[in-house]
Amino acid sequence: SLAEDKVPGEDALVKLLSRLRSRRSGGLAAPLIAGVLAMTLAGSARAGKTVGGSCVVCHRHATGIAYVEHNYADWAKSVHATVGVGCDACHGGNPAAKDKANAHAGVIMSSVTSSPVYYTKLPETCGRCHEDILKAFRHSRHYEELNHTGRGPNCVTCHGAMANHILEPRMIQMTCTLCHRAPSGAQAALTSLNNAGVQLARLKRALAGAKADGVAAGPQNKAYEEAQARYRETRIAWHAFDVPAVLNASQAIARQAATTLNELELKRQQR
């Protein structure tokens, strides 16, 4: 069965993950397969549980200062707001304070190099929660450029200042052409990664239907779990921006999902 076979194209991801584990960062933290959203949810337990306090109460009603209004609006629709990560988690300050001076105590403007949200320091600040992604990002040319020249992309480049979106393939041209002439490879890799996720979602629904109909699908369930683990690993590995490895791994995952779906359909027909 497919669950017992080596997945075609898997070597590319294995080599990438092996390199990430062996280099200076100490590798990807376990469990590696935690997804991006799952890590955000878990991270909220460590970074700033207070959602509200004086930060939100004051900034929510601030008018006449465009950047304050814009920043609050972006935060309010972000996953950080949803899971309970407040302003103080990244900017500092005291959300329990009732007056402006004490609430802003310790807050450093982002233009100051000692600020935790200074452009070149953002990956380390975000990495306090998103540890696995930071460790992958540290092995990218982007991270190297950011640290050597201060001009490379950081987390905000793809996710926005308040982490309120995830880069989509259609946005690659607009975002990456700021530095790259023709990022067609990255667009193809991200499209393939998203397609793998769609194929896995289809397989998950089919497995649920098979279970409801009493169809025995042990090998197919195992194949799904293995493919889902590879998908989550690849989502993290994307942040190292080894585009060929991500493309090959994503295509292999999609093929595994499609093959397993076909196996499942054949079982249903043979009942």
GROMACS .gro file of C-alpha atoms in nm:
model
  271
    1SER     CA    1   0.000   0.000   0.000
    2LEU     CA    2   0.104   0.359  -0.043
    3ALA     CA    3   0.140   0.406   0.331
    4GLU     CA    4   0.425   0.157   0.329
    5ASP     CA    5   0.603   0.290   0.020
    6LYS     CA    6   0.859   0.566  -0.009
    7VAL     CA    7   0.690   0.876  -0.142
    8PRO     CA    8   0.835   1.000  -0.476
    9GLY     CA    9   1.007   1.337  -0.430
   10GLU     CA   10   1.039   1.290  -0.056
   11ASP     CA   11   1.420   1.310  -0.067
   12ALA     CA   12   1.411   1.684  -0.139
   13LEU     CA   13   1.226   1.756   0.185
   14VAL     CA   14   1.433   1.507   0.383
   15LYS     CA   15   1.755   1.677   0.271
   16LEU     CA   16   1.619   2.022   0.355
   17LEU     CA   17   1.501   1.919   0.701
   18SER     CA   18   1.830   1.740   0.766
   19ARG     CA   19   2.021   2.056   0.681
   20LEU     CA   20   1.800   2.266   0.908
   21ARG     CA   21   1.851   2.024   1.197
   22SER     CA   22   2.228   2.000   1.162
   23ARG     CA   23   2.333   2.362   1.122
   24ARG     CA   24   2.410   2.623   1.381
   25SER     CA   25   2.057   2.683   1.510
   26GLY     CA   26   2.038   2.335   1.651
   27GLY     CA   27   1.762   2.230   1.414
   28LEU     CA   28   1.390   2.243   1.416
   29ALA     CA   29   1.237   2.211   1.758
   30ALA     CA   30   1.009   1.919   1.828
   31PRO     CA   31   0.739   1.873   1.741
   32LEU     CA   32   0.833   1.990   1.393
   33ILE     CA   33   0.495   1.911   1.245
   34ALA     CA   34   0.312   2.184   1.437
   35GLY     CA   35   0.137   2.392   1.173
   36VAL     CA   36   0.164   2.767   1.137
   37LEU     CA   37  -0.173   2.838   1.292
   38ALA     CA   38  -0.120   2.578   1.562
   39MET     CA   39   0.207   2.742   1.660
   40THR     CA   40   0.037   3.077   1.680
   41LEU     CA   41  -0.224   2.932   1.912
   42ALA     CA   42   0.039   2.765   2.127
   43GLY     CA   43   0.252   3.078   2.126
   44SER     CA   44  -0.027   3.281   2.282
   45ALA     CA   45   0.024   3.089   2.604
   46ARG     CA   46   0.378   3.227   2.628
   47ALA     CA   47   0.349   3.578   2.492
   48GLY     CA   48   0.108   3.832   2.634
   49LYS     CA   49  -0.218   3.674   2.741
   50THR     CA   50  -0.374   4.012   2.811
   51VAL     CA   51  -0.604   4.115   2.532
   52GLY     CA   52  -0.759   4.443   2.621
   53GLY     CA   53  -0.627   4.641   2.909
   54SER     CA   54  -0.532   5.001   2.856
   55CYS     CA   55  -0.367   4.928   2.519
   56VAL     CA   56  -0.686   4.821   2.348
   57VAL     CA   57  -0.919   5.044   2.546
   58CYS     CA   58  -0.723   5.354   2.446
   59HIS     CA   59  -0.608   5.268   2.095
   60ARG     CA   60  -0.949   5.138   1.993
   61HIS     CA   61  -1.096   5.485   2.042
   62ALA     CA   62  -0.797   5.687   1.924
   63THR     CA   63  -0.884   5.926   1.642
   64GLY     CA   64  -0.688   6.179   1.445
   65ILE     CA   65  -0.362   5.978   1.448
   66ALA     CA   66  -0.365   5.774   1.131
   67TYR     CA   67  -0.098   5.519   1.216
   68VAL     CA   68  -0.253   5.443   1.556
   69GLU     CA   69  -0.594   5.384   1.398
   70HIS     CA   70  -0.440   5.173   1.121
   71ASN     CA   71  -0.228   4.963   1.358
   72TYR     CA   72  -0.521   4.888   1.587
   73ALA     CA   73  -0.745   4.793   1.295
   74ASP     CA   74  -0.480   4.554   1.161
   75TRP     CA   75  -0.427   4.395   1.503
   76ALA     CA   76  -0.800   4.358   1.566
   77LYS     CA   77  -0.844   4.140   1.256
   78SER     CA   78  -0.527   3.936   1.315
   79VAL     CA   79  -0.488   3.588   1.457
   80HIS     CA   80  -0.296   3.747   1.745
   81ALA     CA   81  -0.610   3.927   1.859
   82THR     CA   82  -0.816   3.612   1.811
   83VAL     CA   83  -0.596   3.395   2.032
   84GLY     CA   84  -0.513   3.652   2.296
   85VAL     CA   85  -0.174   3.800   2.207
   86GLY     CA   86  -0.184   4.166   2.306
   87CYS     CA   87   0.028   4.468   2.215
   88ASP     CA   88   0.264   4.421   2.510
   89ALA     CA   89   0.379   4.081   2.384
   90CYS     CA   90   0.585   4.250   2.111
   91HIS     CA   91   0.606   4.616   2.205
   92GLY     CA   92   0.636   4.598   2.583
   93GLY     CA   93   0.451   4.840   2.808
   94ASN     CA   94   0.202   4.775   3.082
   95PRO     CA   95  -0.156   4.700   2.971
   96ALA     CA   96  -0.272   4.707   3.333
   97ALA     CA   97  -0.177   5.073   3.376
   98LYS     CA   98  -0.455   5.332   3.369
   99ASP     CA   99  -0.254   5.632   3.250
  100LYS     CA  100  -0.062   5.685   2.927
  101ALA     CA  101   0.282   5.737   3.083
  102ASN     CA  102   0.279   5.413   3.280
  103ALA     CA  103   0.110   5.218   3.002
  104HIS     CA  104   0.389   5.321   2.762
  105ALA     CA  105   0.672   5.263   3.011
  106GLY     CA  106   0.942   5.057   2.840
  107VAL     CA  107   0.794   5.093   2.492
  108ILE     CA  108   1.062   5.184   2.236
  109MET     CA  109   0.980   5.329   1.896
  110SER     CA  110   1.029   5.081   1.613
  111SER     CA  111   1.278   5.315   1.445
  112VAL     CA  112   1.520   5.276   1.738
  113THR     CA  113   1.765   4.987   1.698
  114SER     CA  114   1.709   4.864   2.055
  115SER     CA  115   1.337   4.813   1.994
  116PRO     CA  116   1.219   4.451   1.978
  117VAL     CA  117   1.019   4.550   1.670
  118TYR     CA  118   1.310   4.721   1.492
  119TYR     CA  119   1.325   4.594   1.135
  120THR     CA  120   1.622   4.360   1.174
  121LYS     CA  121   1.509   4.234   1.516
  122LEU     CA  122   1.157   4.131   1.420
  123PRO     CA  123   1.242   3.767   1.336
  124GLU     CA  124   1.388   3.712   1.683
  125THR     CA  125   1.088   3.879   1.846
  126CYS     CA  126   0.837   3.676   1.645
  127GLY     CA  127   1.052   3.368   1.705
  128ARG     CA  128   0.989   3.384   2.078
  129CYS     CA  129   0.662   3.208   1.994
  130HIS     CA  130   0.720   3.082   1.639
  131GLU     CA  131   1.038   2.894   1.727
  132ASP     CA  132   1.037   2.635   1.449
  133ILE     CA  133   0.970   2.893   1.181
  134LEU     CA  134   1.251   3.115   1.309
  135LYS     CA  135   1.494   2.824   1.302
  136ALA     CA  136   1.400   2.754   0.942
  137PHE     CA  137   1.421   3.123   0.849
  138ARG     CA  138   1.771   3.149   0.996
  139HIS     CA  139   1.894   2.920   0.720
  140SER     CA  140   1.755   3.133   0.439
  141ARG     CA  141   1.932   3.384   0.219
  142HIS     CA  142   1.669   3.630   0.335
  143TYR     CA  143   1.788   3.607   0.695
  144GLU     CA  144   2.150   3.636   0.585
  145GLU     CA  145   2.076   3.949   0.382
  146LEU     CA  146   1.871   4.099   0.664
  147ASN     CA  147   2.156   4.060   0.911
  148HIS     CA  148   2.440   4.159   0.677
  149THR     CA  149   2.285   4.463   0.512
  150GLY     CA  150   1.967   4.533   0.710
  151ARG     CA  151   1.770   4.532   0.384
  152GLY     CA  152   1.648   4.177   0.353
  153PRO     CA  153   1.285   4.077   0.406
  154ASN     CA  154   1.155   3.993   0.752
  155CYS     CA  155   0.829   3.853   0.889
  156VAL     CA  156   0.638   4.173   0.812
  157THR     CA  157   0.728   4.153   0.443
  158CYS     CA  158   0.498   3.853   0.394
  159HIS     CA  159   0.264   3.865   0.693
  160GLY     CA  160   0.204   4.235   0.754
  161ALA     CA  161   0.295   4.440   1.059
  162MET     CA  162   0.028   4.278   1.273
  163ALA     CA  163   0.051   3.928   1.120
  164ASN     CA  164  -0.296   3.963   0.972
  165HIS     CA  165  -0.239   3.769   0.650
  166ILE     CA  166  -0.047   3.482   0.491
  167LEU     CA  167   0.123   3.539   0.158
  168GLU     CA  168  -0.075   3.392  -0.132
  169PRO     CA  169   0.071   3.284  -0.468
  170ARG     CA  170  -0.097   3.574  -0.649
  171MET     CA  171   0.089   3.815  -0.419
  172ILE     CA  172   0.433   3.668  -0.494
  173GLN     CA  173   0.493   3.886  -0.800
  174MET     CA  174   0.406   4.207  -0.619
  175THR     CA  175   0.603   4.121  -0.305
  176CYS     CA  176   0.910   3.936  -0.429
  177THR     CA  177   0.983   4.149  -0.735
  178LEU     CA  178   1.094   4.424  -0.499
  179CYS     CA  179   1.423   4.230  -0.497
  180HIS     CA  180   1.387   3.939  -0.740
  181ARG     CA  181   1.349   3.984  -1.114
  182ALA     CA  182   1.115   3.690  -1.183
  183PRO     CA  183   1.015   3.484  -0.878
  184SER     CA  184   0.825   3.229  -1.085
  185GLY     CA  185   0.982   2.938  -0.896
  186ALA     CA  186   0.858   3.069  -0.561
  187GLN     CA  187   0.511   3.124  -0.701
  188ALA     CA  188   0.501   2.769  -0.836
  189ALA     CA  189   0.624   2.627  -0.505
  190LEU     CA  190   0.368   2.816  -0.298
  191THR     CA  191   0.090   2.724  -0.539
  192SER     CA  192   0.195   2.360  -0.516
  193LEU     CA  193   0.207   2.377  -0.136
  194ASN     CA  194  -0.143   2.520  -0.123
  195ASN     CA  195  -0.264   2.256  -0.368
  196ALA     CA  196  -0.122   1.985  -0.143
  197GLY     CA  197  -0.330   2.128   0.140
  198VAL     CA  198  -0.643   2.120  -0.075
  199GLN     CA  199  -0.580   1.758  -0.176
  200LEU     CA  200  -0.532   1.658   0.187
  201ALA     CA  201  -0.856   1.829   0.283
  202ARG     CA  202  -1.039   1.630   0.013
  203LEU     CA  203  -0.883   1.309   0.140
  204LYS     CA  204  -0.980   1.390   0.499
  205ARG     CA  205  -1.343   1.439   0.396
  206ALA     CA  206  -1.341   1.115   0.197
  207LEU     CA  207  -1.200   0.924   0.494
  208ALA     CA  208  -1.472   1.066   0.717
  209GLY     CA  209  -1.732   0.952   0.465
  210ALA     CA  210  -1.577   0.606   0.442
  211LYS     CA  211  -1.586   0.573   0.819
  212ALA     CA  212  -1.952   0.673   0.828
  213ASP     CA  213  -2.027   0.409   0.563
  214GLY     CA  214  -1.837   0.138   0.748
  215VAL     CA  215  -1.556   0.109   0.491
  216ALA     CA  216  -1.234  -0.027   0.642
  217ALA     CA  217  -0.960   0.222   0.553
  218GLY     CA  218  -0.673   0.156   0.794
  219PRO     CA  219  -0.390   0.187   0.537
  220GLN     CA  220  -0.548   0.496   0.385
  221ASN     CA  221  -0.583   0.661   0.727
  222LYS     CA  222  -0.216   0.590   0.791
  223ALA     CA  223  -0.121   0.732   0.451
  224TYR     CA  224  -0.323   1.046   0.527
  225GLU     CA  225  -0.153   1.097   0.863
  226GLU     CA  226   0.191   1.057   0.705
  227ALA     CA  227   0.108   1.299   0.424
  228GLN     CA  228  -0.038   1.549   0.670
  229ALA     CA  229   0.281   1.534   0.877
  230ARG     CA  230   0.492   1.595   0.566
  231TYR     CA  231   0.267   1.885   0.471
  232ARG     CA  232   0.309   2.051   0.809
  233GLU     CA  233   0.684   2.001   0.794
  234THR     CA  234   0.692   2.155   0.448
  235ARG     CA  235   0.487   2.455   0.564
  236ILE     CA  236   0.759   2.525   0.818
  237ALA     CA  237   1.044   2.446   0.578
  238TRP     CA  238   0.901   2.702   0.333
  239HIS     CA  239   1.049   2.971   0.559
  240ALA     CA  240   1.401   2.856   0.467
  241PHE     CA  241   1.303   2.943   0.107
  242ASP     CA  242   1.465   2.641  -0.050
  243VAL     CA  243   1.216   2.669  -0.334
  244PRO     CA  244   1.303   2.350  -0.529
  245ALA     CA  245   1.283   2.136  -0.214
  246VAL     CA  246   0.943   2.279  -0.119
  247LEU     CA  247   0.814   2.236  -0.473
  248ASN     CA  248   0.923   1.872  -0.496
  249ALA     CA  249   0.791   1.788  -0.149
  250SER     CA  250   0.456   1.959  -0.215
  251GLN     CA  251   0.408   1.774  -0.543
  252ALA     CA  252   0.489   1.444  -0.372
  253ILE     CA  253   0.235   1.514  -0.097
  254ALA     CA  254  -0.034   1.599  -0.352
  255ARG     CA  255   0.040   1.279  -0.545
  256GLN     CA  256   0.022   1.074  -0.226
  257ALA     CA  257  -0.312   1.229  -0.135
  258ALA     CA  258  -0.453   1.168  -0.483
  259THR     CA  259  -0.334   0.808  -0.493
  260THR     CA  260  -0.476   0.738  -0.149
  261LEU     CA  261  -0.806   0.894  -0.252
  262ASN     CA  262  -0.819   0.664  -0.553
  263GLU     CA  263  -0.746   0.361  -0.332
  264LEU     CA  264  -1.028   0.465  -0.103
  265GLU     CA  265  -1.273   0.508  -0.390
  266LEU     CA  266  -1.181   0.164  -0.523
  267LYS     CA  267  -1.256   0.012  -0.181
  268ARG     CA  268  -1.597   0.179  -0.176
  269GLN     CA  269  -1.677   0.042  -0.521
  270GLN     CA  270  -1.575  -0.312  -0.421
  271ARG     CA  271  -1.810  -0.326  -0.123
   0.00000   0.00000   0.00000
